[in-house]
PDB file of C-alpha atoms in Angstrom:
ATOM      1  CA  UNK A   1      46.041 -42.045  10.092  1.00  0.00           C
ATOM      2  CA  UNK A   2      48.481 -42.726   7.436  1.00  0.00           C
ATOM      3  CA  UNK A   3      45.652 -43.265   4.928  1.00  0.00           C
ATOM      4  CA  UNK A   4      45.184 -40.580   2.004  1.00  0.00           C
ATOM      5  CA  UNK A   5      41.142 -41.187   2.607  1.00  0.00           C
ATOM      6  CA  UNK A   6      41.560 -40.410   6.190  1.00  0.00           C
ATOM      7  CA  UNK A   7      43.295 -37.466   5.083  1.00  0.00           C
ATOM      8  CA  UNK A   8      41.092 -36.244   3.162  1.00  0.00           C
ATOM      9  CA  UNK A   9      38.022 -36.823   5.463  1.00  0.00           C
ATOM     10  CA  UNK A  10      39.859 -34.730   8.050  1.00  0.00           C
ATOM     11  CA  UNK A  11      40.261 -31.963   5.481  1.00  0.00           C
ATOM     12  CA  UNK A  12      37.125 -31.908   4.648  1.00  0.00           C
ATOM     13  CA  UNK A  13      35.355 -31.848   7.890  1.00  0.00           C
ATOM     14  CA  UNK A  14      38.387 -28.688   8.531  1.00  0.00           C
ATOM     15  CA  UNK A  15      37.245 -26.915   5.820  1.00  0.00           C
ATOM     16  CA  UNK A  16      33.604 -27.467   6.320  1.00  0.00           C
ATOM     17  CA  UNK A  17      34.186 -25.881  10.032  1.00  0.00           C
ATOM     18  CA  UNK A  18      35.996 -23.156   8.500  1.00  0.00           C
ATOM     19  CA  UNK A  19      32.928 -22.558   6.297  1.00  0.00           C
ATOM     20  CA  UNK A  20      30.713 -22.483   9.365  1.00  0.00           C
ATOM     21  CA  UNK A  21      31.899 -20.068  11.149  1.00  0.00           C
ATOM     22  CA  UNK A  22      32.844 -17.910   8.271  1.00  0.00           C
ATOM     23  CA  UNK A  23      29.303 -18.034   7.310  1.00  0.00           C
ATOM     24  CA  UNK A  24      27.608 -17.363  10.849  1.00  0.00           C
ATOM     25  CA  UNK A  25      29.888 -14.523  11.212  1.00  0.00           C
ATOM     26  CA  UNK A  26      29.623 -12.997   8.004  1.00  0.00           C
ATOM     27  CA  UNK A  27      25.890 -13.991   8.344  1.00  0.00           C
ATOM     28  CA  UNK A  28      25.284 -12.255  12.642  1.00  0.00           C
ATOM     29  CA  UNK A  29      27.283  -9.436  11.345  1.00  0.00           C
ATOM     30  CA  UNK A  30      24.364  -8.752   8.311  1.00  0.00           C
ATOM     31  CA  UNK A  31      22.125  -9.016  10.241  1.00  0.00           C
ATOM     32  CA  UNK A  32      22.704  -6.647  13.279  1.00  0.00           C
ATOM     33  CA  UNK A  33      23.436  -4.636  10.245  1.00  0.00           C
ATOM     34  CA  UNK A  34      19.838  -4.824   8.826  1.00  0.00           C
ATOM     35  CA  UNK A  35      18.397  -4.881  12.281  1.00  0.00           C
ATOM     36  CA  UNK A  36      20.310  -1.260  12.897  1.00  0.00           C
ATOM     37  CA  UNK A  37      18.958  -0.069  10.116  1.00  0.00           C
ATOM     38  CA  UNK A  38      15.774  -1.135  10.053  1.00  0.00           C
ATOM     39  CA  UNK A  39      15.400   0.238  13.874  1.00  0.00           C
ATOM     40  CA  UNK A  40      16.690   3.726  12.717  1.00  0.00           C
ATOM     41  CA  UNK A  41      14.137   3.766   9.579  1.00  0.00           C
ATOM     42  CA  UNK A  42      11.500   3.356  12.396  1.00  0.00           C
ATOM     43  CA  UNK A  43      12.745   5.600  14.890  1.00  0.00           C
ATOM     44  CA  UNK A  44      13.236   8.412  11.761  1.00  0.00           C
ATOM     45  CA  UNK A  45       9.489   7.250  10.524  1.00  0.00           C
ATOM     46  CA  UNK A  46       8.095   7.542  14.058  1.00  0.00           C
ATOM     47  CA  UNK A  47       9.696  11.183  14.765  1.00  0.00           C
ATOM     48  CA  UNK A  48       8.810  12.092  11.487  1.00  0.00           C
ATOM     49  CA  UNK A  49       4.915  11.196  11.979  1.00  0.00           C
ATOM     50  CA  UNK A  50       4.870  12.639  15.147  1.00  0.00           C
ATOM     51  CA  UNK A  51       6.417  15.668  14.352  1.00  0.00           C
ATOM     52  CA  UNK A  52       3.268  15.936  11.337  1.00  0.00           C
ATOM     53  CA  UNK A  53       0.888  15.015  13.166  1.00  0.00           C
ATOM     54  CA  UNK A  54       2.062  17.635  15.942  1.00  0.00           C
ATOM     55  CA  UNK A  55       1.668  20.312  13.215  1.00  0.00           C
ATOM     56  CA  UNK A  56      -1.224  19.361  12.064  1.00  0.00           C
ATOM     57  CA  UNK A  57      -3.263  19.053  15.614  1.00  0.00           C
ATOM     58  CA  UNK A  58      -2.247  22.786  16.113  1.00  0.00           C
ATOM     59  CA  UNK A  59      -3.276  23.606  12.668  1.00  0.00           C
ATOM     60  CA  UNK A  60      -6.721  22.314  13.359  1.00  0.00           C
ATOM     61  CA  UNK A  61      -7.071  24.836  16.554  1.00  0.00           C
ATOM     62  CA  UNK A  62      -9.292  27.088  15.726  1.00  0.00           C
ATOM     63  CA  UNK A  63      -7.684  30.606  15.089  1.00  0.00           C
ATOM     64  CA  UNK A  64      -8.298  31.990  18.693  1.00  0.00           C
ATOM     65  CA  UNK A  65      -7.304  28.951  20.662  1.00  0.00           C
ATOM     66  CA  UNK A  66      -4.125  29.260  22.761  1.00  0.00           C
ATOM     67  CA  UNK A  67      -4.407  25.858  24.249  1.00  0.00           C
ATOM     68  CA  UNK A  68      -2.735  22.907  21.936  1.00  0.00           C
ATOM     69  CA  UNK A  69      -4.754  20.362  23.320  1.00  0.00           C
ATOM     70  CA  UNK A  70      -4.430  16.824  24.060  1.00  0.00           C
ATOM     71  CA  UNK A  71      -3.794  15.404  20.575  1.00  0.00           C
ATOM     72  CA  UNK A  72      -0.783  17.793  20.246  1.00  0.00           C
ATOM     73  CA  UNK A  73       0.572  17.186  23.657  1.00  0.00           C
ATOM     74  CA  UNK A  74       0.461  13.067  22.796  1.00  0.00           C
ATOM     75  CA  UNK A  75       1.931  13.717  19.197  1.00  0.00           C
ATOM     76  CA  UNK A  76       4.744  15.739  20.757  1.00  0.00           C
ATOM     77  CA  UNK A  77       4.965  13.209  23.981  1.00  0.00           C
ATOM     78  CA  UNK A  78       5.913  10.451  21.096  1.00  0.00           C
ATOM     79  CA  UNK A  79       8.725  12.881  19.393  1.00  0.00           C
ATOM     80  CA  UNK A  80      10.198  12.980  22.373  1.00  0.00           C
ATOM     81  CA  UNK A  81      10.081   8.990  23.063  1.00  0.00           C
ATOM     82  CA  UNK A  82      11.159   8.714  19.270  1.00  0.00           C
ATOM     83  CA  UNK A  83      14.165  11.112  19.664  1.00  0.00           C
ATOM     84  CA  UNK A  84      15.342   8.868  22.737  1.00  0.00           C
ATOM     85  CA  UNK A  85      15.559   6.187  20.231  1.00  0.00           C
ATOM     86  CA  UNK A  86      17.375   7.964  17.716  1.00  0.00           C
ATOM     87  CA  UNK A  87      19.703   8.753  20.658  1.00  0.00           C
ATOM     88  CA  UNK A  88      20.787   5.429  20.801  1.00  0.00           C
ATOM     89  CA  UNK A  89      20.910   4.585  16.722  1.00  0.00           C
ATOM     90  CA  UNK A  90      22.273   8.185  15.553  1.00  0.00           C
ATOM     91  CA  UNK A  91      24.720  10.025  14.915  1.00  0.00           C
ATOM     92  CA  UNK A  92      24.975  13.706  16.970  1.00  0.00           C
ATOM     93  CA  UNK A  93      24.524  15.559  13.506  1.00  0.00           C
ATOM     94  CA  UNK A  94      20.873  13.603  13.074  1.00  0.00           C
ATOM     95  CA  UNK A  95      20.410  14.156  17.270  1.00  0.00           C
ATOM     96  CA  UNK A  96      21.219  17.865  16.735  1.00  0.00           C
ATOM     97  CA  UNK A  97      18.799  17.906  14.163  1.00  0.00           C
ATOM     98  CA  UNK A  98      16.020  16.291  15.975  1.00  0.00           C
ATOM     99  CA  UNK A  99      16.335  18.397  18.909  1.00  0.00           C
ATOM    100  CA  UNK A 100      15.838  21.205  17.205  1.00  0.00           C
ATOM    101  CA  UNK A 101      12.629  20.113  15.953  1.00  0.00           C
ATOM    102  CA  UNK A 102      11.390  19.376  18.806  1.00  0.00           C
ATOM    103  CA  UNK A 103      12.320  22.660  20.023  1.00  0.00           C
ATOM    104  CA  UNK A 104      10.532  24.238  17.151  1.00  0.00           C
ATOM    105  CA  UNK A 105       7.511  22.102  17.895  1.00  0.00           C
ATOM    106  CA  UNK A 106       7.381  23.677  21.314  1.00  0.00           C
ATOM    107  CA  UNK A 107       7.550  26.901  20.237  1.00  0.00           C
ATOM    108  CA  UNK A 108       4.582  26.283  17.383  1.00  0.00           C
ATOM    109  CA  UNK A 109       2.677  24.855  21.117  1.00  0.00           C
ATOM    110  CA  UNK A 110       3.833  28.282  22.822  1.00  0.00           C
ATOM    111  CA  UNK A 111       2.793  30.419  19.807  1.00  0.00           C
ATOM    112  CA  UNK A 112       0.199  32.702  19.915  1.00  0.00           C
ATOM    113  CA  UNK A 113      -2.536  31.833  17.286  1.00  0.00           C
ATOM    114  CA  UNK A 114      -2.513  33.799  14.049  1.00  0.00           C
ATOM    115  CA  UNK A 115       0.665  35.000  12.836  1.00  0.00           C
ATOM    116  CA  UNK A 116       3.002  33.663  15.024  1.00  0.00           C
ATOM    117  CA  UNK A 117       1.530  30.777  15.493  1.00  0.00           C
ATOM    118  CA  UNK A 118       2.146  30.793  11.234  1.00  0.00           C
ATOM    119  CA  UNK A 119       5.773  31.632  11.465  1.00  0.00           C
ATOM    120  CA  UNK A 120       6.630  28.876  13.852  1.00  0.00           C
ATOM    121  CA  UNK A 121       4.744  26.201  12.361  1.00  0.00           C
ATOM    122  CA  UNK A 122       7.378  27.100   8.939  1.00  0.00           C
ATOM    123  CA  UNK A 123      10.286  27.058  11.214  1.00  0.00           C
ATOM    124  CA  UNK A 124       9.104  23.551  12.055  1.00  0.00           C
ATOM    125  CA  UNK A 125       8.757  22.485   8.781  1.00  0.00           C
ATOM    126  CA  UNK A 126      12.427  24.153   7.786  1.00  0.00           C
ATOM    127  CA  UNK A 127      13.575  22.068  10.628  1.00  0.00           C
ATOM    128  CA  UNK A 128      11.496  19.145   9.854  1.00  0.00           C
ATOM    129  CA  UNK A 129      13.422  19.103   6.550  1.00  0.00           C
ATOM    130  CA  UNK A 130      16.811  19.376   7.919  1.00  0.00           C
ATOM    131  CA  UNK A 131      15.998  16.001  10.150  1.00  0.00           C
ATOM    132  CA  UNK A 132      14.848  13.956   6.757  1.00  0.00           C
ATOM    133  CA  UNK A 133      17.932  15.294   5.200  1.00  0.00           C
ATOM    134  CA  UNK A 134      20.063  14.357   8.108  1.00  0.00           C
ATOM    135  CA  UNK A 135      18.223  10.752   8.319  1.00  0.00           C
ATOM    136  CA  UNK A 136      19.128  10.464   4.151  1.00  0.00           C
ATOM    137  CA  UNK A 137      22.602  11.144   5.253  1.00  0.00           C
ATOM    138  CA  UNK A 138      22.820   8.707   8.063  1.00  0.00           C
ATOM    139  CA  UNK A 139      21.421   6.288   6.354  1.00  0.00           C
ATOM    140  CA  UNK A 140      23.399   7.003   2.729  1.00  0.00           C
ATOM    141  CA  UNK A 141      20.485   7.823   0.746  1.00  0.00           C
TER     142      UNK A 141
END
């Protein structure tokens, strides 16, 4: 073992270990990074569309119905599944956020048609603004 070659051959496969790991641990660590944040883009997206969609089923009620139908009871049935996720991935500012748009989507379902069923469709969009700018936040857009 007294060899320089043999020497060298052992430094080399050393530092060729070294590299290894190095790089599959810099490498896992990326990428449970960009699977985090690809998962929260798609919770955020999901809640997000839901949330729309919600607003927009109990827009299309005509102006006497009371009942939100089973559109708007599926889109808000998905915020809720969505805002599970984002329970897991979020921080409690973005979950405080959420849950108040869902809140305000229940009330828009609750509202009587006409005029308060006006006012809390804006509340929902005032909160549905507050959970993109929370998501921009999270996310450091």
């Amino acid at each position: 073992m007294g060899d320089p070659s043999q020497w060298a051959a052992w430094a080399a496969a050393v530092t060729s270990m070294a590299t290894l790991v190095v790089t599959t641990v810099v490498g896992g660590r990326r990428e449970q990074r960009t699977w985090a944040r690809d998962a929260l883009t798609d919770a955020f997206v999901g809640f997000l569309e839901a949330s729309w969609a919600h607003s927009d089923a109990m827009k299309a009620l005509s102006g006497d119905q009371a009942n939100p139908g089973e559109r708007a009871e599926e889109h808000y049935a998905e915020m809720r599944s969505r805002l599970t996720r984002l329970r897991l991935l979020a921080s409690a500012q973005v979950l405080e956020a959420g849950q108040e748009l869902l809140r305000r989507q229940r009330a828009v379902q609750e509202a009587p048609p006409g005029a308060g069923r006006e006012q809390a469709l804006e509340d929902a969009a005032r909160a549905r603004r507050r959970v993109v700018a929370a998501a921009k936040r999270e996310m450091g857009l």
